[in-house]
Amino acid sequence: MAEQRQAIDKINRLARNGAPNKALQAAYNELLEAVQKGNEKAIEKAVEVAINEKYRYVAERITRTEMARAWADGFIAKMKKDADIVAVKFKLSSRHPVFDICDMYAKADMYGLGAKDKLPPLPVHPHCLCRYVEVIEGEVDMQQQRNQVREAGDKWLNSLPESRRAQVLGRKGLKAWEDGKDWRKYMRGYAGLREVKSRLNESILKRRRIGTQGQQIIDKATYSKLVKEFLNDGGIIIRGEEADRFLEKQGAYASYLVGSKIAFIRDGATVSDVLEEMYHAKQDRRGDYNNLIFDEMILHREIDAQKYLLKMSEKYKIPIEETQVTTQNLKTYQLKLQEFLKQGGTDNEH
């Protein structure tokens, strides 16, 4: 019973204070309830739902984090070019439910007022939606800027109750700080202040736009290159409103219909989206795994497609966040294939 209470408490923490984990929390609750009842079928179903929700949560976390990183890239690129921006402030997100190092960055005055070349990198942690705020010349006395990082951190920590200090330093770190040690060695999540660099340069900014979900939208030149063979082979690509309606139901930006020579591609598709579906079309033309029953054929094709995306990531400069999703998808399809084979689902013709 004690173990069950601990499990329930951990599950309930998932969606505490508005954290974006409510679906995952519900899935875990269903799994725990099924285990308590000892219903094998219910357990099996609950495990499948929990695993799917976990993968969806990971994908959402990567997307949300990449949105914040893409925003920061744009801000930094602009800041570097604008001589009127003389300093930068760190602004805490209005949806920041947990007290952590972001509170220090927002409250502690470490350089008189955020020097442009002494900033915490964004995002600070997964799900972080905090922002930089520009300070224009005339809004601050630049003569007052100086390195006061340790001093400002000490001042901020001294303003907190002991429970808050322990939350950001840990108990051992708190004891060390109280004994006179430098808080920077113990602050959870502290990576130092430094000159932050944008991943974007002028050529990339001209070629790849940032979508509403933070994704790098495929540029026209790369898109034309990837779809050329498919179109030359008689393939049809549907775009615009019809593609949006079809793909929105699937929660996807691109999709190839097996055996049809038809692909749907939305305007916000990434290189990974287009590259994967064009590879599926090539698999179809070659007849990859056609000797297997349909479900097993699809799993094998998906596994090969994810491996192909990873192999091509450097060539097409696919962002690391996209390759992380691809890696997770590969593991998912490999697990599904293992389960399928365990259940005796194969039906080879030879």
CSV table of C-alpha atoms in Angstrom, one decimal:
chain,number,residue,atom,x,y,z
A,1,MET,CA,0.0,0.0,0.0
A,2,ALA,CA,2.8,2.4,0.8
A,3,GLU,CA,4.4,1.8,-2.6
A,4,GLN,CA,1.0,2.4,-4.3
A,5,ARG,CA,0.6,5.7,-2.4
A,6,GLN,CA,4.0,6.8,-3.5
A,7,ALA,CA,3.2,5.9,-7.1
A,8,ILE,CA,-0.1,7.8,-7.0
A,9,ASP,CA,1.8,10.9,-5.5
A,10,LYS,CA,4.4,10.8,-8.3
A,11,ILE,CA,1.7,10.5,-11.0
A,12,ASN,CA,-0.3,13.4,-9.5
A,13,ARG,CA,2.8,15.6,-9.7
A,14,LEU,CA,2.8,15.2,-13.5
A,15,ALA,CA,0.1,17.8,-14.0
A,16,ARG,CA,0.6,19.9,-10.9
A,17,ASN,CA,0.7,23.7,-11.3
A,18,GLY,CA,-0.5,23.6,-14.9
A,19,ALA,CA,2.4,21.4,-16.2
A,20,PRO,CA,1.6,20.2,-19.7
A,21,ASN,CA,1.4,16.5,-18.7
A,22,LYS,CA,-2.3,15.9,-18.0
A,23,ALA,CA,-2.8,13.2,-20.7
A,24,LEU,CA,0.2,11.4,-19.5
A,25,GLN,CA,-1.0,11.6,-15.9
A,26,ALA,CA,-4.4,10.2,-16.9
A,27,ALA,CA,-2.7,7.3,-18.8
A,28,TYR,CA,-0.5,6.4,-15.8
A,29,ASN,CA,-3.5,6.6,-13.5
A,30,GLU,CA,-5.4,4.1,-15.7
A,31,LEU,CA,-2.4,1.8,-15.7
A,32,LEU,CA,-2.1,1.9,-11.9
A,33,GLU,CA,-5.8,1.3,-11.5
A,34,ALA,CA,-5.6,-1.7,-13.9
A,35,VAL,CA,-2.7,-3.2,-11.9
A,36,GLN,CA,-4.6,-2.8,-8.6
A,37,LYS,CA,-7.6,-4.6,-10.1
A,38,GLY,CA,-5.4,-7.4,-11.5
A,39,ASN,CA,-7.2,-7.3,-14.9
A,40,GLU,CA,-4.7,-8.6,-17.4
A,41,LYS,CA,-6.5,-7.3,-20.5
A,42,ALA,CA,-7.0,-3.9,-18.9
A,43,ILE,CA,-3.3,-3.9,-17.9
A,44,GLU,CA,-2.2,-4.7,-21.5
A,45,LYS,CA,-4.4,-1.9,-22.9
A,46,ALA,CA,-3.3,0.6,-20.2
A,47,VAL,CA,0.3,-0.2,-20.9
A,48,GLU,CA,-0.1,0.5,-24.6
A,49,VAL,CA,-1.9,3.8,-23.9
A,50,ALA,CA,0.7,4.9,-21.3
A,51,ILE,CA,3.6,4.1,-23.7
A,52,ASN,CA,1.9,6.1,-26.6
A,53,GLU,CA,1.2,9.0,-24.3
A,54,LYS,CA,4.8,8.9,-23.1
A,55,TYR,CA,6.1,9.1,-26.6
A,56,ARG,CA,3.6,11.9,-27.4
A,57,TYR,CA,4.7,13.8,-24.3
A,58,VAL,CA,8.4,13.5,-25.3
A,59,ALA,CA,7.6,14.8,-28.8
A,60,GLU,CA,5.6,17.7,-27.5
A,61,ARG,CA,8.4,18.5,-25.0
A,62,ILE,CA,10.9,18.6,-27.9
A,63,THR,CA,8.6,20.7,-30.0
A,64,ARG,CA,7.9,23.2,-27.2
A,65,THR,CA,11.5,23.5,-26.4
A,66,GLU,CA,12.5,24.0,-30.0
A,67,MET,CA,9.9,26.7,-30.4
A,68,ALA,CA,11.6,28.6,-27.5
A,69,ARG,CA,15.0,28.0,-29.0
A,70,ALA,CA,13.9,29.2,-32.5
A,71,TRP,CA,12.5,32.3,-30.9
A,72,ALA,CA,15.8,32.9,-29.1
A,73,ASP,CA,17.7,32.4,-32.4
A,74,GLY,CA,15.7,35.1,-34.0
A,75,PHE,CA,16.1,37.5,-31.1
A,76,ILE,CA,19.8,37.0,-30.9
A,77,ALA,CA,20.3,37.4,-34.7
A,78,LYS,CA,18.3,40.7,-34.5
A,79,MET,CA,20.2,41.9,-31.4
A,80,LYS,CA,23.6,41.4,-32.9
A,81,LYS,CA,22.7,43.7,-35.8
A,82,ASP,CA,20.9,46.4,-33.9
A,83,ALA,CA,23.3,48.9,-32.3
A,84,ASP,CA,20.4,50.5,-30.5
A,85,ILE,CA,20.0,47.4,-28.3
A,86,VAL,CA,22.6,48.0,-25.6
A,87,ALA,CA,21.5,45.4,-23.0
A,88,VAL,CA,19.1,42.5,-22.5
A,89,LYS,CA,16.9,41.6,-19.6
A,90,PHE,CA,15.6,38.1,-18.7
A,91,LYS,CA,11.8,37.9,-18.4
A,92,LEU,CA,10.1,35.1,-16.6
A,93,SER,CA,7.3,33.3,-18.5
A,94,SER,CA,3.8,34.0,-17.2
A,95,ARG,CA,3.4,30.2,-17.3
A,96,HIS,CA,6.3,29.2,-15.1
A,97,PRO,CA,4.9,27.0,-12.4
A,98,VAL,CA,8.1,25.8,-10.7
A,99,PHE,CA,10.5,28.0,-8.7
A,100,ASP,CA,13.9,27.4,-10.2
A,101,ILE,CA,17.0,29.1,-11.7
A,102,CYS,CA,14.9,31.1,-14.1
A,103,ASP,CA,13.6,33.1,-11.1
A,104,MET,CA,17.2,34.0,-10.3
A,105,TYR,CA,18.0,35.0,-13.8
A,106,ALA,CA,14.9,37.3,-13.8
A,107,LYS,CA,15.5,38.8,-10.3
A,108,ALA,CA,19.3,38.9,-9.7
A,109,ASP,CA,21.0,42.0,-11.2
A,110,MET,CA,24.3,40.4,-12.2
A,111,TYR,CA,25.7,42.9,-14.6
A,112,GLY,CA,24.0,46.2,-13.7
A,113,LEU,CA,21.5,45.1,-16.4
A,114,GLY,CA,21.9,42.1,-18.7
A,115,ALA,CA,25.1,42.7,-20.7
A,116,LYS,CA,24.6,41.6,-24.3
A,117,ASP,CA,27.5,39.2,-24.1
A,118,LYS,CA,26.7,37.8,-20.7
A,119,LEU,CA,23.4,35.9,-20.9
A,120,PRO,CA,21.9,32.6,-19.9
A,121,PRO,CA,21.2,30.4,-23.0
A,122,LEU,CA,17.5,29.9,-23.9
A,123,PRO,CA,15.7,27.7,-23.3
A,124,VAL,CA,17.1,27.2,-19.8
A,125,HIS,CA,15.4,23.8,-19.4
A,126,PRO,CA,12.8,21.6,-21.2
A,127,HIS,CA,9.4,23.4,-21.5
A,128,CYS,CA,11.1,26.7,-20.7
A,129,LEU,CA,9.2,29.6,-22.3
A,130,CYS,CA,11.1,32.5,-20.6
A,131,ARG,CA,12.2,35.4,-22.9
A,132,TYR,CA,14.8,38.0,-23.5
A,133,VAL,CA,13.7,41.6,-23.4
A,134,GLU,CA,15.7,44.2,-25.3
A,135,VAL,CA,17.0,47.4,-23.5
A,136,ILE,CA,17.4,50.4,-25.9
A,137,GLU,CA,20.1,53.0,-25.6
A,138,GLY,CA,19.1,55.7,-23.1
A,139,GLU,CA,17.1,53.3,-20.9
A,140,VAL,CA,20.1,52.4,-18.8
A,141,ASP,CA,23.3,53.9,-17.8
A,142,MET,CA,26.0,51.6,-19.4
A,143,GLN,CA,28.6,53.0,-17.0
A,144,GLN,CA,27.0,51.1,-14.2
A,145,GLN,CA,27.5,47.7,-15.8
A,146,ARG,CA,30.1,45.5,-14.0
A,147,ASN,CA,30.6,41.9,-13.2
A,148,GLN,CA,28.7,41.2,-10.0
A,149,VAL,CA,27.5,37.7,-10.6
A,150,ARG,CA,28.5,36.1,-7.3
A,151,GLU,CA,27.5,39.2,-5.3
A,152,ALA,CA,24.1,39.4,-7.0
A,153,GLY,CA,23.5,35.7,-6.6
A,154,ASP,CA,24.3,35.9,-2.9
A,155,LYS,CA,21.9,38.9,-2.5
A,156,TRP,CA,19.1,37.0,-4.2
A,157,LEU,CA,19.6,33.8,-2.2
A,158,ASN,CA,19.6,35.9,1.0
A,159,SER,CA,16.2,37.3,0.1
A,160,LEU,CA,14.7,33.8,0.0
A,161,PRO,CA,13.3,31.7,2.8
A,162,GLU,CA,15.3,28.6,3.5
A,163,SER,CA,12.9,26.2,1.7
A,164,ARG,CA,13.4,28.2,-1.5
A,165,ARG,CA,17.2,28.2,-1.2
A,166,ALA,CA,17.1,24.4,-0.7
A,167,GLN,CA,14.9,24.1,-3.8
A,168,VAL,CA,17.5,25.7,-6.1
A,169,LEU,CA,20.7,24.6,-4.3
A,170,GLY,CA,19.8,21.3,-2.8
A,171,ARG,CA,20.4,20.5,0.8
A,172,LYS,CA,24.1,19.8,0.4
A,173,GLY,CA,24.5,22.9,-1.8
A,174,LEU,CA,22.7,25.0,0.7
A,175,LYS,CA,25.0,23.9,3.5
A,176,ALA,CA,28.0,24.6,1.4
A,177,TRP,CA,26.8,28.1,0.5
A,178,GLU,CA,26.0,28.8,4.1
A,179,ASP,CA,29.7,27.8,4.9
A,180,GLY,CA,30.9,30.4,2.4
A,181,LYS,CA,31.2,28.4,-0.8
A,182,ASP,CA,30.4,29.9,-4.2
A,183,TRP,CA,26.7,29.3,-5.1
A,184,ARG,CA,27.6,28.8,-8.8
A,185,LYS,CA,29.0,25.3,-8.0
A,186,TYR,CA,25.7,24.1,-6.6
A,187,MET,CA,22.9,26.1,-8.3
A,188,ARG,CA,20.7,23.6,-10.1
A,189,GLY,CA,20.7,24.1,-13.9
A,190,TYR,CA,23.3,26.9,-13.8
A,191,ALA,CA,25.4,26.8,-17.0
A,192,GLY,CA,27.1,30.2,-16.6
A,193,LEU,CA,26.5,33.5,-18.4
A,194,ARG,CA,28.2,33.9,-21.8
A,195,GLU,CA,27.8,35.3,-25.2
A,196,VAL,CA,24.9,33.5,-26.8
A,197,LYS,CA,25.0,32.7,-30.5
A,198,SER,CA,22.2,32.2,-32.9
A,199,ARG,CA,22.0,29.0,-34.9
A,200,LEU,CA,20.7,31.1,-37.8
A,201,ASN,CA,22.9,32.9,-40.3
A,202,GLU,CA,21.7,35.1,-43.2
A,203,SER,CA,21.7,32.3,-45.7
A,204,ILE,CA,19.6,30.1,-43.5
A,205,LEU,CA,17.2,32.9,-42.6
A,206,LYS,CA,16.6,33.5,-46.3
A,207,ARG,CA,16.1,29.7,-47.0
A,208,ARG,CA,14.2,28.3,-44.1
A,209,ARG,CA,11.3,29.9,-42.3
A,210,ILE,CA,10.2,29.0,-38.8
A,211,GLY,CA,6.7,27.5,-38.5
A,212,THR,CA,4.1,28.1,-35.9
A,213,GLN,CA,5.3,25.0,-34.0
A,214,GLY,CA,8.9,26.1,-34.0
A,215,GLN,CA,9.8,23.8,-36.8
A,216,GLN,CA,12.2,24.9,-39.6
A,217,ILE,CA,10.1,24.8,-42.8
A,218,ILE,CA,11.7,23.2,-45.8
A,219,ASP,CA,13.1,25.7,-48.3
A,220,LYS,CA,11.9,25.7,-51.9
A,221,ALA,CA,15.2,24.5,-53.4
A,222,THR,CA,15.4,21.5,-51.1
A,223,TYR,CA,11.7,20.7,-51.6
A,224,SER,CA,12.1,20.7,-55.4
A,225,LYS,CA,15.1,18.4,-55.2
A,226,LEU,CA,13.4,15.9,-52.9
A,227,VAL,CA,10.1,15.6,-54.9
A,228,LYS,CA,11.6,15.7,-58.4
A,229,GLU,CA,12.0,11.9,-58.8
A,230,PHE,CA,8.5,11.2,-57.4
A,231,LEU,CA,6.9,13.7,-59.8
A,232,ASN,CA,8.9,12.4,-62.8
A,233,ASP,CA,7.6,8.9,-62.0
A,234,GLY,CA,4.0,10.1,-62.3
A,235,GLY,CA,3.5,10.9,-58.6
A,236,ILE,CA,0.9,13.4,-57.5
A,237,ILE,CA,1.4,15.9,-54.6
A,238,ILE,CA,-1.6,17.5,-53.1
A,239,ARG,CA,-1.0,20.7,-51.2
A,240,GLY,CA,-3.0,23.7,-49.9
A,241,GLU,CA,-6.4,23.5,-48.1
A,242,GLU,CA,-7.1,19.9,-49.2
A,243,ALA,CA,-3.8,18.7,-47.8
A,244,ASP,CA,-4.4,20.7,-44.6
A,245,ARG,CA,-7.8,19.1,-44.0
A,246,PHE,CA,-6.5,15.6,-44.7
A,247,LEU,CA,-3.3,15.9,-42.6
A,248,GLU,CA,-4.8,17.8,-39.7
A,249,LYS,CA,-6.9,14.8,-38.8
A,250,GLN,CA,-3.7,12.7,-38.7
A,251,GLY,CA,-1.7,15.3,-36.8
A,252,ALA,CA,0.9,15.3,-39.6
A,253,TYR,CA,2.6,17.6,-42.0
A,254,ALA,CA,3.1,15.1,-44.8
A,255,SER,CA,1.8,11.6,-45.8
A,256,TYR,CA,2.2,9.2,-48.6
A,257,LEU,CA,-0.7,6.8,-49.4
A,258,VAL,CA,0.7,3.3,-49.9
A,259,GLY,CA,0.1,2.0,-53.4
A,260,SER,CA,-1.4,5.2,-54.7
A,261,LYS,CA,1.4,7.4,-56.0
A,262,ILE,CA,-0.3,10.2,-54.1
A,263,ALA,CA,1.4,12.3,-51.3
A,264,PHE,CA,-0.1,15.1,-49.2
A,265,ILE,CA,2.3,17.9,-48.0
A,266,ARG,CA,1.4,20.9,-45.9
A,267,ASP,CA,3.0,24.3,-46.2
A,268,GLY,CA,4.6,24.0,-42.8
A,269,ALA,CA,6.4,20.7,-43.6
A,270,THR,CA,10.0,20.2,-42.6
A,271,VAL,CA,12.8,18.6,-44.5
A,272,SER,CA,12.3,15.4,-42.3
A,273,ASP,CA,8.6,15.4,-43.2
A,274,VAL,CA,9.1,15.5,-47.0
A,275,LEU,CA,12.2,13.3,-47.0
A,276,GLU,CA,10.4,10.6,-45.1
A,277,GLU,CA,7.3,10.5,-47.3
A,278,MET,CA,9.4,10.6,-50.5
A,279,TYR,CA,11.4,7.6,-49.2
A,280,HIS,CA,8.1,5.8,-48.5
A,281,ALA,CA,7.2,6.4,-52.1
A,282,LYS,CA,10.5,4.9,-53.2
A,283,GLN,CA,9.9,1.9,-51.0
A,284,ASP,CA,6.6,1.5,-52.7
A,285,ARG,CA,8.1,1.6,-56.2
A,286,ARG,CA,10.8,-0.9,-55.2
A,287,GLY,CA,8.2,-3.2,-53.5
A,288,ASP,CA,10.1,-3.3,-50.2
A,289,TYR,CA,8.8,-6.2,-48.0
A,290,ASN,CA,5.9,-6.9,-50.3
A,291,ASN,CA,6.2,-10.6,-49.4
A,292,LEU,CA,5.0,-9.8,-45.9
A,293,ILE,CA,1.4,-9.2,-44.7
A,294,PHE,CA,0.5,-5.5,-44.7
A,295,ASP,CA,0.9,-4.6,-41.0
A,296,GLU,CA,4.4,-6.2,-40.9
A,297,MET,CA,5.4,-4.6,-44.2
A,298,ILE,CA,4.5,-1.1,-42.9
A,299,LEU,CA,6.5,-1.6,-39.7
A,300,HIS,CA,9.6,-2.7,-41.6
A,301,ARG,CA,9.2,0.2,-44.0
A,302,GLU,CA,8.8,2.7,-41.1
A,303,ILE,CA,11.9,1.3,-39.4
A,304,ASP,CA,14.0,1.7,-42.6
A,305,ALA,CA,12.6,5.2,-43.2
A,306,GLN,CA,13.7,6.4,-39.8
A,307,LYS,CA,17.2,4.9,-40.3
A,308,TYR,CA,17.3,6.7,-43.7
A,309,LEU,CA,16.4,10.0,-42.1
A,310,LEU,CA,19.1,9.7,-39.5
A,311,LYS,CA,21.6,8.8,-42.2
A,312,MET,CA,20.7,11.9,-44.2
A,313,SER,CA,20.5,14.3,-41.2
A,314,GLU,CA,23.9,15.8,-41.9
A,315,LYS,CA,23.5,16.1,-45.6
A,316,TYR,CA,20.3,18.0,-45.3
A,317,LYS,CA,21.2,19.9,-42.1
A,318,ILE,CA,18.2,18.5,-40.2
A,319,PRO,CA,17.9,20.2,-36.8
A,320,ILE,CA,18.9,18.0,-33.8
A,321,GLU,CA,15.4,18.3,-32.4
A,322,GLU,CA,14.0,16.6,-35.5
A,323,THR,CA,16.6,13.8,-35.3
A,324,GLN,CA,15.7,13.3,-31.7
A,325,VAL,CA,12.1,12.7,-32.7
A,326,THR,CA,13.2,10.4,-35.5
A,327,THR,CA,15.3,8.4,-33.0
A,328,GLN,CA,12.3,8.0,-30.7
A,329,ASN,CA,10.1,7.0,-33.6
A,330,LEU,CA,12.7,4.4,-34.6
A,331,LYS,CA,12.6,2.8,-31.2
A,332,THR,CA,8.8,2.9,-31.2
A,333,TYR,CA,8.5,1.1,-34.5
A,334,GLN,CA,11.1,-1.5,-33.5
A,335,LEU,CA,9.2,-2.3,-30.3
A,336,LYS,CA,5.9,-2.6,-32.2
A,337,LEU,CA,7.6,-5.0,-34.7
A,338,GLN,CA,8.9,-7.1,-31.8
A,339,GLU,CA,5.5,-7.3,-30.3
A,340,PHE,CA,3.9,-8.1,-33.6
A,341,LEU,CA,6.4,-11.0,-34.2
A,342,LYS,CA,5.9,-12.3,-30.6
A,343,GLN,CA,2.2,-12.6,-31.4
A,344,GLY,CA,2.9,-14.7,-34.5
A,345,GLY,CA,1.7,-12.0,-36.9
A,346,THR,CA,4.1,-12.9,-39.7
A,347,ASP,CA,2.7,-14.5,-42.9
A,348,ASN,CA,5.6,-14.8,-45.3
A,349,GLU,CA,4.9,-16.2,-48.8
A,350,HIS,CA,8.2,-18.1,-49.0
